[in-house]
Each structure stands twice: as C-alpha cells, then as structure tokens.
Amino acid sequence: MILHVQLEERAKNWLVSKGKMLTVQLLKARGCCGGGPMELTTRLGEPDDPQRFKEIQVDDLRIFVPYHIEQFLKEDELQLKLWGLGPFKSIVVANRVDLF
C-alpha cells in the first residue's frame, strides 16, 4: 500500500520556516481503567527512533510516519493542515482516522 500525504499550502510554508521535517506519531491516551484510544499527533523534527518510521518526501519536506500507520487510515491518504494562531500553531492530522 502506498501512502499519499496531502499537505495544505499554508502548512507547507509554515513547515519550511520550522526546519522542513515533521514526525507523525501514534499516541495512546491513558484512561483511569487501563487502556485508552489511540490518537495521531505531530511534532517538528525527526523521530527519536527513526528505525520505526518511514520517510515520505513532499516537495522538499521530510515527513516521518510510523510503518504501521496505514492500518489506522480509512483511505491510503494522510491529510495534514495548519492549525492554531500566532505562536500556538501546529500541524494536525485532518482526515478521519479509525484508531480503535
């Protein structure tokens, strides 16, 4: 399966100003009774453990995604958008993801 990454133009421009690298990670939310839902988060830069990620080039940007992310997506596409205001901006996963 080939994963397509869609990155809106505003997000591309912002990411260029922040170093051109983004990591998408799976995060397990902790509940009071043990497990919790899985969520997708993003952070600037390369992953701490790059052997668990594949690198996808989008123009001159480097996007790192977990090798197993496709099983959580309804389609073979990951949509990333810029969110927030001023210094509180970040890139978020915008499309529906099935993480249970």
mmCIF file of N, CA, C and O in Angstrom:
data_model
loop_
_atom_site.group_PDB
_atom_site.id
_atom_site.type_symbol
_atom_site.label_atom_id
_atom_site.label_comp_id
_atom_site.label_asym_id
_atom_site.label_seq_id
_atom_site.Cartn_x
_atom_site.Cartn_y
_atom_site.Cartn_z
ATOM 1 N N MET A 1 0.840 -1.178 0.000
ATOM 2 C CA MET A 1 0.000 0.000 0.000
ATOM 3 C C MET A 1 0.890 1.248 0.000
ATOM 4 O O MET A 1 1.830 1.344 0.767
ATOM 5 N N ILE A 2 0.568 2.191 -0.881
ATOM 6 C CA ILE A 2 1.308 3.438 -0.954
ATOM 7 C C ILE A 2 0.515 4.508 -0.221
ATOM 8 O O ILE A 2 -0.667 4.720 -0.492
ATOM 9 N N LEU A 3 1.160 5.162 0.719
ATOM 10 C CA LEU A 3 0.518 6.217 1.496
ATOM 11 C C LEU A 3 0.742 7.563 0.796
ATOM 12 O O LEU A 3 1.874 7.926 0.491
ATOM 13 N N HIS A 4 -0.351 8.273 0.554
ATOM 14 C CA HIS A 4 -0.270 9.606 -0.033
ATOM 15 C C HIS A 4 -0.424 10.631 1.086
ATOM 16 O O HIS A 4 -1.334 10.528 1.896
ATOM 17 N N VAL A 5 0.470 11.595 1.122
ATOM 18 C CA VAL A 5 0.408 12.651 2.126
ATOM 19 C C VAL A 5 -0.028 13.938 1.442
ATOM 20 O O VAL A 5 0.610 14.395 0.499
ATOM 21 N N GLN A 6 -1.142 14.496 1.898
ATOM 22 C CA GLN A 6 -1.664 15.766 1.402
ATOM 23 C C GLN A 6 -1.340 16.824 2.452
ATOM 24 O O GLN A 6 -1.755 16.704 3.605
ATOM 25 N N LEU A 7 -0.606 17.845 2.049
ATOM 26 C CA LEU A 7 -0.208 18.908 2.965
ATOM 27 C C LEU A 7 -0.668 20.229 2.370
ATOM 28 O O LEU A 7 -0.243 20.605 1.273
ATOM 29 N N GLU A 8 -1.577 20.930 3.061
ATOM 30 C CA GLU A 8 -2.090 22.190 2.526
ATOM 31 C C GLU A 8 -0.951 23.201 2.392
ATOM 32 O O GLU A 8 0.060 23.123 3.084
ATOM 33 N N GLU A 9 -1.130 24.147 1.489
ATOM 34 C CA GLU A 9 -0.078 25.113 1.162
ATOM 35 C C GLU A 9 0.373 25.924 2.380
ATOM 36 O O GLU A 9 1.566 26.142 2.582
ATOM 37 N N ARG A 10 -0.566 26.363 3.207
ATOM 38 C CA ARG A 10 -0.199 27.118 4.424
ATOM 39 C C ARG A 10 0.673 26.286 5.347
ATOM 40 O O ARG A 10 1.615 26.782 5.946
ATOM 41 N N ALA A 11 0.335 25.004 5.466
ATOM 42 C CA ALA A 11 1.121 24.109 6.320
ATOM 43 C C ALA A 11 2.514 23.907 5.736
ATOM 44 O O ALA A 11 3.503 23.867 6.479
ATOM 45 N N LYS A 12 2.618 23.790 4.413
ATOM 46 C CA LYS A 12 3.930 23.651 3.768
ATOM 47 C C LYS A 12 4.799 24.858 4.064
ATOM 48 O O LYS A 12 5.960 24.720 4.471
ATOM 49 N N ASN A 13 4.254 26.046 3.876
ATOM 50 C CA ASN A 13 5.022 27.267 4.113
ATOM 51 C C ASN A 13 5.479 27.373 5.564
ATOM 52 O O ASN A 13 6.613 27.757 5.843
ATOM 53 N N TRP A 14 4.605 27.035 6.495
ATOM 54 C CA TRP A 14 4.951 27.100 7.909
ATOM 55 C C TRP A 14 6.038 26.079 8.238
ATOM 56 O O TRP A 14 6.986 26.387 8.960
ATOM 57 N N LEU A 15 5.897 24.870 7.686
ATOM 58 C CA LEU A 15 6.877 23.818 7.959
ATOM 59 C C LEU A 15 8.256 24.182 7.386
ATOM 60 O O LEU A 15 9.278 23.896 8.006
ATOM 61 N N VAL A 16 8.294 24.828 6.235
ATOM 62 C CA VAL A 16 9.571 25.293 5.678
ATOM 63 C C VAL A 16 10.243 26.246 6.666
ATOM 64 O O VAL A 16 11.445 26.158 6.909
ATOM 65 N N SER A 17 9.480 27.121 7.280
ATOM 66 C CA SER A 17 10.051 28.081 8.234
ATOM 67 C C SER A 17 10.487 27.426 9.536
ATOM 68 O O SER A 17 11.234 28.016 10.314
ATOM 69 N N LYS A 18 10.052 26.195 9.779
ATOM 70 C CA LYS A 18 10.365 25.497 11.026
ATOM 71 C C LYS A 18 11.367 24.362 10.854
ATOM 72 O O LYS A 18 11.574 23.564 11.768
ATOM 73 N N GLY A 19 11.965 24.224 9.676
ATOM 74 C CA GLY A 19 13.015 23.226 9.517
ATOM 75 C C GLY A 19 12.739 22.108 8.544
ATOM 76 O O GLY A 19 13.555 21.211 8.387
ATOM 77 N N LYS A 20 11.572 22.078 7.911
ATOM 78 C CA LYS A 20 11.240 21.140 6.835
ATOM 79 C C LYS A 20 11.090 19.681 7.249
ATOM 80 O O LYS A 20 11.088 18.805 6.414
ATOM 81 N N MET A 21 10.980 19.379 8.549
ATOM 82 C CA MET A 21 10.797 17.989 8.981
ATOM 83 C C MET A 21 9.643 17.896 9.972
ATOM 84 O O MET A 21 9.507 18.737 10.864
ATOM 85 N N LEU A 22 8.818 16.856 9.799
ATOM 86 C CA LEU A 22 7.671 16.632 10.663
ATOM 87 C C LEU A 22 7.543 15.142 10.941
ATOM 88 O O LEU A 22 7.703 14.321 10.035
ATOM 89 N N THR A 23 7.254 14.792 12.181
ATOM 90 C CA THR A 23 7.019 13.401 12.561
ATOM 91 C C THR A 23 5.566 13.237 12.973
ATOM 92 O O THR A 23 5.051 14.016 13.771
ATOM 93 N N VAL A 24 4.894 12.238 12.403
ATOM 94 C CA VAL A 24 3.535 11.864 12.792
ATOM 95 C C VAL A 24 3.675 10.631 13.679
ATOM 96 O O VAL A 24 4.341 9.665 13.313
ATOM 97 N N GLN A 25 3.074 10.673 14.862
ATOM 98 C CA GLN A 25 3.214 9.587 15.828
ATOM 99 C C GLN A 25 1.858 9.083 16.289
ATOM 100 O O GLN A 25 0.884 9.835 16.298
ATOM 101 N N LEU A 26 1.820 7.847 16.697
ATOM 102 C CA LEU A 26 0.646 7.286 17.367
ATOM 103 C C LEU A 26 0.833 7.481 18.863
ATOM 104 O O LEU A 26 1.899 7.186 19.403
ATOM 105 N N LEU A 27 -0.189 7.979 19.516
ATOM 106 C CA LEU A 27 -0.136 8.233 20.945
ATOM 107 C C LEU A 27 -1.315 7.531 21.593
ATOM 108 O O LEU A 27 -2.461 7.732 21.189
ATOM 109 N N LYS A 28 -1.038 6.713 22.583
ATOM 110 C CA LYS A 28 -2.118 6.044 23.296
ATOM 111 C C LYS A 28 -2.518 6.906 24.477
ATOM 112 O O LYS A 28 -1.718 7.178 25.363
ATOM 113 N N ALA A 29 -3.770 7.355 24.448
ATOM 114 C CA ALA A 29 -4.302 8.140 25.556
ATOM 115 C C ALA A 29 -4.554 7.194 26.725
ATOM 116 O O ALA A 29 -5.102 6.114 26.552
ATOM 117 N N ARG A 30 -4.157 7.597 27.880
ATOM 118 C CA ARG A 30 -4.318 6.740 29.064
ATOM 119 C C ARG A 30 -5.628 7.073 29.769
ATOM 120 O O ARG A 30 -5.943 8.226 29.992
ATOM 121 N N GLY A 31 -6.334 6.029 30.121
ATOM 122 C CA GLY A 31 -7.578 6.194 30.865
ATOM 123 C C GLY A 31 -7.385 5.717 32.296
ATOM 124 O O GLY A 31 -6.366 5.133 32.648
ATOM 125 N N CYS A 32 -8.373 5.931 33.109
ATOM 126 C CA CYS A 32 -8.273 5.531 34.510
ATOM 127 C C CYS A 32 -8.336 4.016 34.673
ATOM 128 O O CYS A 32 -7.889 3.483 35.679
ATOM 129 N N CYS A 33 -8.854 3.319 33.693
ATOM 130 C CA CYS A 33 -9.032 1.869 33.813
ATOM 131 C C CYS A 33 -8.120 1.101 32.856
ATOM 132 O O CYS A 33 -8.496 0.082 32.303
ATOM 133 N N GLY A 34 -6.951 1.609 32.624
ATOM 134 C CA GLY A 34 -6.011 0.902 31.747
ATOM 135 C C GLY A 34 -5.889 1.551 30.395
ATOM 136 O O GLY A 34 -5.334 2.622 30.268
ATOM 137 N N GLY A 35 -6.438 0.891 29.387
ATOM 138 C CA GLY A 35 -6.271 1.349 28.015
ATOM 139 C C GLY A 35 -7.067 2.586 27.684
ATOM 140 O O GLY A 35 -7.878 3.061 28.458
ATOM 141 N N GLY A 36 -6.785 3.103 26.537
ATOM 142 C CA GLY A 36 -7.498 4.267 26.037
ATOM 143 C C GLY A 36 -7.377 4.290 24.533
ATOM 144 O O GLY A 36 -6.730 3.426 23.939
ATOM 145 N N PRO A 37 -7.991 5.271 23.894
ATOM 146 C CA PRO A 37 -7.937 5.336 22.429
ATOM 147 C C PRO A 37 -6.550 5.734 21.933
ATOM 148 O O PRO A 37 -5.770 6.336 22.650
ATOM 149 N N MET A 38 -6.270 5.397 20.672
ATOM 150 C CA MET A 38 -5.046 5.811 20.014
ATOM 151 C C MET A 38 -5.335 7.109 19.273
ATOM 152 O O MET A 38 -6.406 7.261 18.693
ATOM 153 N N GLU A 39 -4.391 8.031 19.290
ATOM 154 C CA GLU A 39 -4.541 9.288 18.582
ATOM 155 C C GLU A 39 -3.293 9.543 17.753
ATOM 156 O O GLU A 39 -2.211 9.068 18.084
ATOM 157 N N LEU A 40 -3.456 10.297 16.679
ATOM 158 C CA LEU A 40 -2.315 10.711 15.870
ATOM 159 C C LEU A 40 -1.891 12.104 16.304
ATOM 160 O O LEU A 40 -2.723 13.002 16.409
ATOM 161 N N THR A 41 -0.609 12.274 16.564
ATOM 162 C CA THR A 41 -0.062 13.573 16.921
ATOM 163 C C THR A 41 1.076 13.893 15.962
ATOM 164 O O THR A 41 1.580 13.004 15.276
ATOM 165 N N THR A 42 1.470 15.134 15.937
ATOM 166 C CA THR A 42 2.613 15.526 15.119
ATOM 167 C C THR A 42 3.575 16.324 15.978
ATOM 168 O O THR A 42 3.182 16.927 16.984
ATOM 169 N N ARG A 43 4.836 16.316 15.556
ATOM 170 C CA ARG A 43 5.826 17.179 16.194
ATOM 171 C C ARG A 43 6.875 17.531 15.156
ATOM 172 O O ARG A 43 7.129 16.775 14.223
ATOM 173 N N LEU A 44 7.474 18.671 15.333
ATOM 174 C CA LEU A 44 8.509 19.120 14.414
ATOM 175 C C LEU A 44 9.762 18.285 14.592
ATOM 176 O O LEU A 44 10.075 17.834 15.698
ATOM 177 N N GLY A 45 10.476 18.060 13.505
ATOM 178 C CA GLY A 45 11.753 17.371 13.563
ATOM 179 C C GLY A 45 11.657 15.896 13.238
ATOM 180 O O GLY A 45 10.609 15.368 12.895
ATOM 181 N N GLU A 46 12.827 15.253 13.344
ATOM 182 C CA GLU A 46 12.941 13.815 13.084
ATOM 183 C C GLU A 46 12.489 13.021 14.303
ATOM 184 O O GLU A 46 12.544 13.524 15.428
ATOM 185 N N PRO A 47 12.087 11.773 14.104
ATOM 186 C CA PRO A 47 11.704 10.940 15.252
ATOM 187 C C PRO A 47 12.933 10.553 16.083
ATOM 188 O O PRO A 47 14.052 10.503 15.570
ATOM 189 N N ASP A 48 12.690 10.283 17.349
ATOM 190 C CA ASP A 48 13.773 9.840 18.244
ATOM 191 C C ASP A 48 14.271 8.454 17.873
ATOM 192 O O ASP A 48 15.433 8.130 18.098
ATOM 193 N N ASP A 49 13.386 7.612 17.347
ATOM 194 C CA ASP A 49 13.744 6.243 16.967
ATOM 195 C C ASP A 49 13.421 6.036 15.479
ATOM 196 O O ASP A 49 12.425 5.417 15.136
ATOM 197 N N PRO A 50 14.251 6.555 14.573
ATOM 198 C CA PRO A 50 13.937 6.572 13.145
ATOM 199 C C PRO A 50 13.736 5.198 12.508
ATOM 200 O O PRO A 50 13.081 5.100 11.469
ATOM 201 N N GLN A 51 14.220 4.126 13.101
ATOM 202 C CA GLN A 51 14.042 2.795 12.521
ATOM 203 C C GLN A 51 12.581 2.342 12.546
ATOM 204 O O GLN A 51 12.210 1.428 11.822
ATOM 205 N N ARG A 52 11.740 3.000 13.330
ATOM 206 C CA ARG A 52 10.318 2.643 13.399
ATOM 207 C C ARG A 52 9.455 3.488 12.464
ATOM 208 O O ARG A 52 8.244 3.369 12.469
ATOM 209 N N PHE A 53 10.087 4.337 11.661
ATOM 210 C CA PHE A 53 9.361 5.261 10.793
ATOM 211 C C PHE A 53 9.837 5.139 9.359
ATOM 212 O O PHE A 53 10.982 4.795 9.103
ATOM 213 N N LYS A 54 8.941 5.461 8.434
ATOM 214 C CA LYS A 54 9.364 5.599 7.042
ATOM 215 C C LYS A 54 9.294 7.071 6.687
ATOM 216 O O LYS A 54 8.464 7.823 7.203
ATOM 217 N N GLU A 55 10.183 7.468 5.798
ATOM 218 C CA GLU A 55 10.259 8.867 5.393
ATOM 219 C C GLU A 55 9.532 9.054 4.071
ATOM 220 O O GLU A 55 9.744 8.296 3.125
ATOM 221 N N ILE A 56 8.684 10.065 4.013
ATOM 222 C CA ILE A 56 7.957 10.402 2.798
ATOM 223 C C ILE A 56 8.339 11.832 2.418
ATOM 224 O O ILE A 56 8.268 12.742 3.246
ATOM 225 N N GLN A 57 8.739 12.011 1.180
ATOM 226 C CA GLN A 57 9.093 13.340 0.670
ATOM 227 C C GLN A 57 7.847 14.011 0.104
ATOM 228 O O GLN A 57 7.122 13.414 -0.681
ATOM 229 N N VAL A 58 7.601 15.233 0.510
ATOM 230 C CA VAL A 58 6.549 16.067 -0.056
ATOM 231 C C VAL A 58 7.243 17.364 -0.459
ATOM 232 O O VAL A 58 7.632 18.153 0.396
ATOM 233 N N ASP A 59 7.438 17.537 -1.757
ATOM 234 C CA ASP A 59 8.252 18.630 -2.278
ATOM 235 C C ASP A 59 9.641 18.518 -1.631
ATOM 236 O O ASP A 59 10.262 17.476 -1.726
ATOM 237 N N ASP A 60 10.090 19.549 -0.923
ATOM 238 C CA ASP A 60 11.396 19.461 -0.265
ATOM 239 C C ASP A 60 11.270 19.218 1.239
ATOM 240 O O ASP A 60 12.205 19.427 1.995
ATOM 241 N N LEU A 61 10.096 18.751 1.664
ATOM 242 C CA LEU A 61 9.839 18.483 3.073
ATOM 243 C C LEU A 61 10.008 16.992 3.359
ATOM 244 O O LEU A 61 9.777 16.150 2.501
ATOM 245 N N ARG A 62 10.388 16.682 4.593
ATOM 246 C CA ARG A 62 10.536 15.289 5.019
ATOM 247 C C ARG A 62 9.487 15.001 6.094
ATOM 248 O O ARG A 62 9.489 15.616 7.146
ATOM 249 N N ILE A 63 8.584 14.052 5.789
ATOM 250 C CA ILE A 63 7.517 13.655 6.710
ATOM 251 C C ILE A 63 7.811 12.225 7.152
ATOM 252 O O ILE A 63 7.958 11.332 6.318
ATOM 253 N N PHE A 64 7.902 12.006 8.456
ATOM 254 C CA PHE A 64 8.164 10.677 9.007
ATOM 255 C C PHE A 64 6.861 10.128 9.572
ATOM 256 O O PHE A 64 6.199 10.780 10.379
ATOM 257 N N VAL A 65 6.489 8.919 9.138
ATOM 258 C CA VAL A 65 5.263 8.280 9.611
ATOM 259 C C VAL A 65 5.595 6.873 10.096
ATOM 260 O O VAL A 65 6.488 6.226 9.567
ATOM 261 N N PRO A 66 4.869 6.364 11.105
ATOM 262 C CA PRO A 66 5.118 5.004 11.574
ATOM 263 C C PRO A 66 4.847 4.005 10.448
ATOM 264 O O PRO A 66 3.950 4.200 9.629
ATOM 265 N N TYR A 67 5.624 2.931 10.417
ATOM 266 C CA TYR A 67 5.456 1.919 9.374
ATOM 267 C C TYR A 67 4.051 1.342 9.335
ATOM 268 O O TYR A 67 3.546 0.997 8.302
ATOM 269 N N HIS A 68 3.389 1.237 10.449
ATOM 270 C CA HIS A 68 2.080 0.580 10.511
ATOM 271 C C HIS A 68 0.901 1.549 10.474
ATOM 272 O O HIS A 68 -0.225 1.166 10.752
ATOM 273 N N ILE A 69 1.106 2.785 10.099
ATOM 274 C CA ILE A 69 0.034 3.788 10.150
ATOM 275 C C ILE A 69 -1.120 3.470 9.198
ATOM 276 O O ILE A 69 -2.262 3.808 9.471
ATOM 277 N N GLU A 70 -0.842 2.790 8.087
ATOM 278 C CA GLU A 70 -1.887 2.518 7.092
ATOM 279 C C GLU A 70 -3.067 1.753 7.678
ATOM 280 O O GLU A 70 -4.198 1.925 7.246
ATOM 281 N N GLN A 71 -2.819 0.906 8.665
ATOM 282 C CA GLN A 71 -3.917 0.130 9.230
ATOM 283 C C GLN A 71 -4.904 0.994 10.017
ATOM 284 O O GLN A 71 -6.010 0.571 10.296
ATOM 285 N N PHE A 72 -4.522 2.213 10.343
ATOM 286 C CA PHE A 72 -5.398 3.113 11.080
ATOM 287 C C PHE A 72 -6.132 4.106 10.188
ATOM 288 O O PHE A 72 -6.970 4.851 10.662
ATOM 289 N N LEU A 73 -5.799 4.142 8.907
ATOM 290 C CA LEU A 73 -6.414 5.100 7.998
ATOM 291 C C LEU A 73 -7.514 4.438 7.185
ATOM 292 O O LEU A 73 -7.372 3.302 6.751
ATOM 293 N N LYS A 74 -8.595 5.153 6.962
ATOM 294 C CA LYS A 74 -9.686 4.606 6.152
ATOM 295 C C LYS A 74 -9.311 4.553 4.686
ATOM 296 O O LYS A 74 -9.752 3.704 3.962
ATOM 297 N N GLU A 75 -8.511 5.496 4.242
ATOM 298 C CA GLU A 75 -8.034 5.519 2.864
ATOM 299 C C GLU A 75 -6.515 5.560 2.907
ATOM 300 O O GLU A 75 -5.927 5.707 3.965
ATOM 301 N N ASP A 76 -5.891 5.473 1.766
ATOM 302 C CA ASP A 76 -4.431 5.496 1.701
ATOM 303 C C ASP A 76 -3.913 6.925 1.664
ATOM 304 O O ASP A 76 -3.002 7.237 0.916
ATOM 305 N N GLU A 77 -4.511 7.784 2.462
ATOM 306 C CA GLU A 77 -4.153 9.192 2.426
ATOM 307 C C GLU A 77 -4.085 9.774 3.828
ATOM 308 O O GLU A 77 -4.914 9.468 4.680
ATOM 309 N N LEU A 78 -3.084 10.599 4.047
ATOM 310 C CA LEU A 78 -2.908 11.308 5.306
ATOM 311 C C LEU A 78 -2.970 12.793 4.985
ATOM 312 O O LEU A 78 -2.146 13.301 4.227
ATOM 313 N N GLN A 79 -3.974 13.490 5.521
ATOM 314 C CA GLN A 79 -4.153 14.917 5.256
ATOM 315 C C GLN A 79 -3.654 15.714 6.446
ATOM 316 O O GLN A 79 -4.099 15.503 7.577
ATOM 317 N N LEU A 80 -2.730 16.623 6.178
ATOM 318 C CA LEU A 80 -2.137 17.438 7.233
ATOM 319 C C LEU A 80 -2.469 18.904 6.984
ATOM 320 O O LEU A 80 -2.355 19.388 5.866
ATOM 321 N N LYS A 81 -2.883 19.611 8.053
ATOM 322 C CA LYS A 81 -3.270 21.014 7.942
ATOM 323 C C LYS A 81 -2.652 21.823 9.073
ATOM 324 O O LYS A 81 -2.363 21.291 10.141
ATOM 325 N N LEU A 82 -2.500 23.110 8.812
ATOM 326 C CA LEU A 82 -2.012 24.034 9.830
ATOM 327 C C LEU A 82 -3.172 24.427 10.725
ATOM 328 O O LEU A 82 -4.276 24.711 10.255
ATOM 329 N N TRP A 83 -2.926 24.459 12.031
ATOM 330 C CA TRP A 83 -3.968 24.768 13.000
ATOM 331 C C TRP A 83 -3.396 25.710 14.041
ATOM 332 O O TRP A 83 -2.221 25.621 14.401
ATOM 333 N N GLY A 84 -4.203 26.601 14.578
ATOM 334 C CA GLY A 84 -3.799 27.471 15.666
ATOM 335 C C GLY A 84 -3.524 28.893 15.216
ATOM 336 O O GLY A 84 -3.580 29.230 14.043
ATOM 337 N N LEU A 85 -3.188 29.725 16.202
ATOM 338 C CA LEU A 85 -2.929 31.138 15.966
ATOM 339 C C LEU A 85 -1.577 31.540 16.539
ATOM 340 O O LEU A 85 -1.145 31.006 17.563
ATOM 341 N N GLY A 86 -0.952 32.501 15.884
ATOM 342 C CA GLY A 86 0.298 33.072 16.383
ATOM 343 C C GLY A 86 1.333 32.023 16.743
ATOM 344 O O GLY A 86 1.589 31.111 15.969
ATOM 345 N N PRO A 87 1.892 32.120 17.945
ATOM 346 C CA PRO A 87 2.939 31.179 18.354
ATOM 347 C C PRO A 87 2.397 29.788 18.710
ATOM 348 O O PRO A 87 3.164 28.878 19.005
ATOM 349 N N PHE A 88 1.094 29.621 18.680
ATOM 350 C CA PHE A 88 0.474 28.355 19.060
ATOM 351 C C PHE A 88 0.087 27.508 17.856
ATOM 352 O O PHE A 88 -0.763 26.629 17.947
ATOM 353 N N LYS A 89 0.692 27.756 16.701
ATOM 354 C CA LYS A 89 0.395 26.985 15.502
ATOM 355 C C LYS A 89 1.062 25.623 15.562
ATOM 356 O O LYS A 89 2.126 25.446 16.153
ATOM 357 N N SER A 90 0.414 24.679 14.897
ATOM 358 C CA SER A 90 0.982 23.340 14.741
ATOM 359 C C SER A 90 0.309 22.689 13.539
ATOM 360 O O SER A 90 -0.682 23.183 13.016
ATOM 361 N N ILE A 91 0.852 21.574 13.118
ATOM 362 C CA ILE A 91 0.252 20.814 12.030
ATOM 363 C C ILE A 91 -0.504 19.649 12.649
ATOM 364 O O ILE A 91 0.018 18.963 13.537
ATOM 365 N N VAL A 92 -1.728 19.451 12.184
ATOM 366 C CA VAL A 92 -2.576 18.380 12.713
ATOM 367 C C VAL A 92 -3.019 17.457 11.596
ATOM 368 O O VAL A 92 -3.033 17.830 10.431
ATOM 369 N N VAL A 93 -3.386 16.240 11.969
ATOM 370 C CA VAL A 93 -3.961 15.288 11.020
ATOM 371 C C VAL A 93 -5.421 15.666 10.858
ATOM 372 O O VAL A 93 -6.173 15.734 11.820
ATOM 373 N N ALA A 94 -5.840 15.926 9.607
ATOM 374 C CA ALA A 94 -7.169 16.469 9.360
ATOM 375 C C ALA A 94 -8.190 15.434 8.922
ATOM 376 O O ALA A 94 -9.386 15.671 9.050
ATOM 377 N N ASN A 95 -7.763 14.303 8.380
ATOM 378 C CA ASN A 95 -8.761 13.355 7.883
ATOM 379 C C ASN A 95 -9.160 12.359 8.962
ATOM 380 O O ASN A 95 -8.458 12.148 9.934
ATOM 381 N N ARG A 96 -10.314 11.757 8.744
ATOM 382 C CA ARG A 96 -10.864 10.783 9.686
ATOM 383 C C ARG A 96 -9.973 9.564 9.784
ATOM 384 O O ARG A 96 -9.579 8.983 8.798
ATOM 385 N N VAL A 97 -9.657 9.194 11.010
ATOM 386 C CA VAL A 97 -8.795 8.051 11.251
ATOM 387 C C VAL A 97 -9.505 7.103 12.203
ATOM 388 O O VAL A 97 -10.106 7.525 13.170
ATOM 389 N N ASP A 98 -9.440 5.812 11.907
ATOM 390 C CA ASP A 98 -10.060 4.799 12.751
ATOM 391 C C ASP A 98 -8.981 4.226 13.665
ATOM 392 O O ASP A 98 -8.169 3.426 13.240
ATOM 393 N N LEU A 99 -8.970 4.642 14.934
ATOM 394 C CA LEU A 99 -7.885 4.268 15.837
ATOM 395 C C LEU A 99 -8.322 3.336 16.965
ATOM 396 O O LEU A 99 -7.650 3.243 17.979
ATOM 397 N N PHE A 100 -9.418 2.653 16.822
ATOM 398 C CA PHE A 100 -9.830 1.738 17.901
ATOM 399 C C PHE A 100 -9.611 0.314 17.494
ATOM 400 O O PHE A 100 -9.686 -0.088 16.401
#
